Short mmCIF file of C-alpha atoms and ligand atoms in Angstrom, two decimals:
data_model
loop_
_atom_site.label_atom_id
_atom_site.label_comp_id
_atom_site.label_asym_id
_atom_site.label_seq_id
_atom_site.Cartn_x
_atom_site.Cartn_y
_atom_site.Cartn_z
CA MET A 1 0.02 -0.10 0.03
CA THR A 2 1.48 3.57 -0.85
CA MET A 3 1.76 5.73 2.42
CA SER A 4 1.02 9.17 2.67
CA ARG A 5 1.61 11.58 5.45
CA GLN A 6 -0.47 14.19 7.26
CA LEU A 7 1.25 16.93 9.24
CA LEU A 8 0.67 16.27 13.42
CA PHE A 9 3.27 18.69 15.01
CA SER A 10 5.03 21.29 13.06
CA GLN A 11 8.76 22.24 13.78
CA GLU A 12 7.48 25.38 15.56
CA ASP A 13 5.14 23.20 17.87
CA ILE A 14 7.99 20.83 18.52
CA GLN A 15 10.51 23.36 19.33
CA LYS A 16 8.22 25.21 21.68
CA ARG A 17 7.43 22.10 23.61
CA VAL A 18 11.04 21.05 23.62
CA ARG A 19 12.15 24.45 25.32
CA GLU A 20 9.23 23.97 27.75
CA LEU A 21 10.59 20.50 28.63
CA ALA A 22 14.20 21.90 28.77
CA CYS A 23 13.04 24.47 31.36
CA ASP A 24 11.30 21.92 33.58
CA LEU A 25 14.37 19.66 33.29
CA SER A 26 16.81 22.61 33.99
CA SER A 27 14.77 23.60 37.15
CA ASP A 28 14.17 19.90 38.32
CA TYR A 29 17.99 19.08 38.23
CA LYS A 30 19.51 22.48 39.03
CA GLY A 31 22.54 21.87 41.43
CA SER A 32 22.72 18.25 40.49
CA GLU A 33 24.91 16.47 37.99
CA LEU A 34 22.89 14.66 35.25
CA LEU A 35 23.66 11.96 32.75
CA ILE A 36 21.36 11.86 29.73
CA VAL A 37 21.08 8.41 28.21
CA GLY A 38 19.61 8.49 24.77
CA VAL A 39 17.98 5.42 22.98
CA LEU A 40 19.32 5.03 19.48
CA ASN A 41 18.36 5.58 16.59
CA GLY A 42 15.11 7.33 17.22
CA ALA A 43 15.89 9.70 19.99
CA TYR A 44 19.06 11.27 18.81
CA ILE A 45 17.38 14.30 17.18
CA PHE A 46 15.11 15.10 20.28
CA MET A 47 17.93 14.65 22.62
CA ALA A 48 20.14 16.90 20.40
CA ASP A 49 17.51 19.85 20.65
CA LEU A 50 16.72 19.00 24.27
CA VAL A 51 20.28 19.23 25.52
CA ARG A 52 20.98 22.58 23.78
CA ALA A 53 17.99 23.96 25.32
CA LEU A 54 19.04 23.05 28.91
CA THR A 55 20.37 25.79 30.98
CA ILE A 56 22.21 23.22 33.29
CA SER A 57 25.33 21.08 32.41
CA CYS A 58 25.01 17.41 31.55
CA GLN A 59 26.71 14.56 30.26
CA MET A 60 25.54 12.11 27.65
CA ASP A 61 25.67 8.54 26.47
CA PHE A 62 23.60 6.11 24.50
CA VAL A 63 22.05 2.80 24.23
CA ARG A 64 20.72 0.82 21.34
CA VAL A 65 18.09 -1.95 21.58
CA ALA A 66 16.79 -4.36 19.09
CA SER A 67 13.45 -5.66 19.20
CA TYR A 68 12.05 -8.60 17.19
CA GLY A 69 8.76 -7.82 15.51
CA SER A 70 6.89 -6.29 12.57
CA GLU A 71 7.56 -3.06 10.95
CA LYS A 72 5.53 -1.28 13.25
CA GLU A 73 5.54 -2.75 16.68
CA SER A 74 7.99 -4.32 19.07
CA SER A 75 7.59 -7.84 19.95
CA GLY A 76 8.61 -7.57 23.49
CA LEU A 77 11.76 -9.69 22.85
CA ILE A 78 14.17 -7.11 23.23
CA LYS A 79 17.89 -6.88 23.41
CA MET A 80 20.67 -4.39 24.07
CA THR A 81 22.75 -4.23 21.05
CA LYS A 82 24.72 -1.22 22.47
CA ASP A 83 25.27 -0.63 26.10
CA ILE A 84 26.19 2.75 27.61
CA GLU A 85 29.92 3.20 28.39
CA THR A 86 29.42 5.00 31.64
CA ASP A 87 29.34 3.76 35.18
CA ILE A 88 25.76 5.00 36.45
CA SER A 89 26.22 3.90 40.03
CA GLY A 90 25.19 6.76 42.39
CA ARG A 91 24.36 9.18 39.45
CA ASN A 92 21.31 10.67 38.41
CA ILE A 93 20.24 9.48 34.95
CA LEU A 94 17.59 10.72 32.49
CA LEU A 95 16.60 8.28 29.81
CA VAL A 96 15.60 9.90 26.65
CA GLU A 97 13.52 7.98 24.04
CA ASP A 98 11.75 9.12 20.90
CA ILE A 99 8.17 7.23 21.64
CA LEU A 100 6.72 5.41 24.49
CA ASP A 101 4.39 2.88 22.64
CA THR A 102 3.47 -0.58 24.26
CA GLY A 103 6.14 0.51 27.21
CA LEU A 104 8.03 -2.88 26.57
CA THR A 105 11.29 -1.16 25.54
CA LEU A 106 11.36 1.40 28.30
CA ARG A 107 10.36 -1.33 30.83
CA PHE A 108 13.29 -3.38 29.74
CA LEU A 109 15.87 -0.61 29.67
CA VAL A 110 14.57 0.79 33.19
CA ASP A 111 14.85 -2.61 34.60
CA ASN A 112 18.36 -3.17 33.00
CA LEU A 113 19.75 0.21 34.35
CA LYS A 114 18.16 0.15 37.76
CA VAL A 115 20.18 -2.95 38.82
CA ARG A 116 23.32 -0.71 38.30
CA ASN A 117 22.11 1.32 41.26
CA PRO A 118 21.79 4.97 39.90
CA ARG A 119 20.97 7.60 42.41
CA SER A 120 17.92 8.39 40.38
CA LEU A 121 16.46 7.12 37.00
CA LYS A 122 13.72 9.10 35.18
CA VAL A 123 12.31 8.88 31.81
CA CYS A 124 11.70 11.59 29.20
CA ALA A 125 9.75 10.40 25.94
CA PHE A 126 9.00 12.83 23.22
CA LEU A 127 5.88 11.27 22.20
CA ASP A 128 3.40 8.93 24.35
CA LYS A 129 0.96 6.73 22.54
CA ARG A 130 -0.89 5.83 25.89
CA PRO A 131 -3.77 3.60 24.57
CA ARG A 132 -1.11 1.22 23.27
CA ARG A 133 0.58 0.13 26.60
CA LYS A 134 0.97 -3.68 27.16
CA THR A 135 2.80 -3.17 30.36
CA PRO A 136 2.08 -0.22 32.93
CA PHE A 137 4.60 2.59 32.29
CA GLU A 138 4.35 6.16 32.89
CA ALA A 139 7.29 8.66 31.81
CA ASP A 140 8.37 11.34 34.01
CA TYR A 141 8.33 13.91 31.24
CA VAL A 142 6.53 13.65 28.06
CA GLY A 143 6.58 16.02 24.91
CA PHE A 144 3.24 15.01 23.43
CA THR A 145 0.47 12.54 24.27
CA ILE A 146 -0.97 11.05 21.00
CA ASP A 147 -3.84 8.60 19.93
CA ASP A 148 -3.25 5.05 18.47
CA VAL A 149 -1.38 6.60 14.94
CA PHE A 150 1.67 5.67 13.50
CA VAL A 151 3.97 8.61 13.24
CA VAL A 152 7.22 9.50 11.45
CA GLY A 153 9.85 12.71 11.36
CA TYR A 154 11.85 14.16 13.87
CA GLY A 155 13.93 11.19 14.63
CA LEU A 156 10.96 8.56 14.07
CA ASP A 157 11.24 6.04 11.20
CA PHE A 158 9.22 3.64 9.17
CA ASN A 159 11.70 1.07 7.84
CA GLU A 160 14.70 3.43 8.62
CA GLU A 161 13.11 6.21 6.14
CA TYR A 162 11.80 9.88 7.21
CA ARG A 163 13.89 10.32 10.53
CA TYR A 164 15.21 13.48 8.98
CA LEU A 165 11.78 15.26 8.72
CA PRO A 166 11.88 18.41 10.82
CA ASP A 167 8.20 17.86 11.73
CA VAL A 168 5.99 15.01 12.92
CA TYR A 169 3.68 13.36 10.65
CA LYS A 170 1.07 10.59 10.91
CA LEU A 171 1.47 7.86 8.32
CA VAL A 172 -1.77 7.04 6.54
CA GLY A 173 -3.05 4.77 3.73
CA ASN A 174 -3.43 6.33 0.36
CA GLU A 175 -7.21 6.45 0.60
CA ASP A 176 -7.11 9.76 2.79
CA LYS A 177 -7.66 12.58 0.37
CA ASN A 178 -6.26 15.35 2.68
CA ALA A 179 -2.95 13.50 2.97
CA GLU A 180 0.15 15.09 1.38
CA GLY A 181 1.98 12.34 -0.56
CA ALA A 182 5.12 11.00 1.04
CA LYS A 183 8.31 11.40 -0.54
P1 LIG B 1 7.56 0.07 22.64
O1 LIG B 1 8.69 -0.91 23.21
O2 LIG B 1 6.34 -0.53 22.14
O3 LIG B 1 6.98 1.13 23.63
O4 LIG B 1 8.14 0.84 21.51
C1 LIG B 1 9.11 1.82 21.40
C2 LIG B 1 9.72 1.72 20.15
O5 LIG B 1 8.79 1.42 18.72
C3 LIG B 1 10.14 3.22 19.78
O6 LIG B 1 11.31 3.34 20.34
C4 LIG B 1 10.07 3.24 18.29
O7 LIG B 1 11.18 2.82 17.65
C5 LIG B 1 8.88 2.10 17.86
N1 LIG B 1 7.71 2.97 17.66
C6 LIG B 1 6.58 2.75 18.30
N2 LIG B 1 5.37 3.44 17.79
C7 LIG B 1 6.28 4.13 16.60
C8 LIG B 1 5.55 5.18 15.83
O8 LIG B 1 4.36 5.46 15.73
N3 LIG B 1 6.48 5.52 14.68
C9 LIG B 1 7.82 5.20 14.45
N4 LIG B 1 8.37 4.27 15.66
C10 LIG B 1 7.36 3.85 16.46
MG1 LIG B 2 13.10 3.73 18.60
#
């Protein structure tokens, strides 16, 4: 099926919300050291904007996970394909993810990092698809809450395509007349 896309959040909407999140984080972590852990590949664009909007200093590291499943959904069989390279014991950790969907990826990552005894461990997700949860999971910071739609852009992909788009789009089937053709 040919995919089309509809604008969901513009660059302007996104940048405004990222500045708000950075403001909350800067105030919540003021006076404490902070290690931000990004989940590759999806989170890197959001994280790049977020850290540059912070008014506090932070360090950064990255994890990468692979999940076996269909193109649009994780199966719950998750494995870490790249670990962080920092000792997180006694440190304040903020996990940054592109989207919280079934919750399985972040559940896995939080459980995996918690046993390393961080001082604190919080989660910031750019998007939260609440109706899709398969395991109870609440992020501490959320950019936007969305319905059960598949989205691309601003780091989010479909088959590794569309991550580069500066706005967020909903992917829809070509029967939708208002949709802009996907490139
Ligand atoms: P979860 O484990 O189901 O919460 O899924 C998290 C991962 O699924 C995200 O990091 C994304 O890679 C992927 N994902 C879930 N929903 C979407 C979407 O709408 N667009 C692009 N990727 C998605
Ligand atoms: Mg991802």
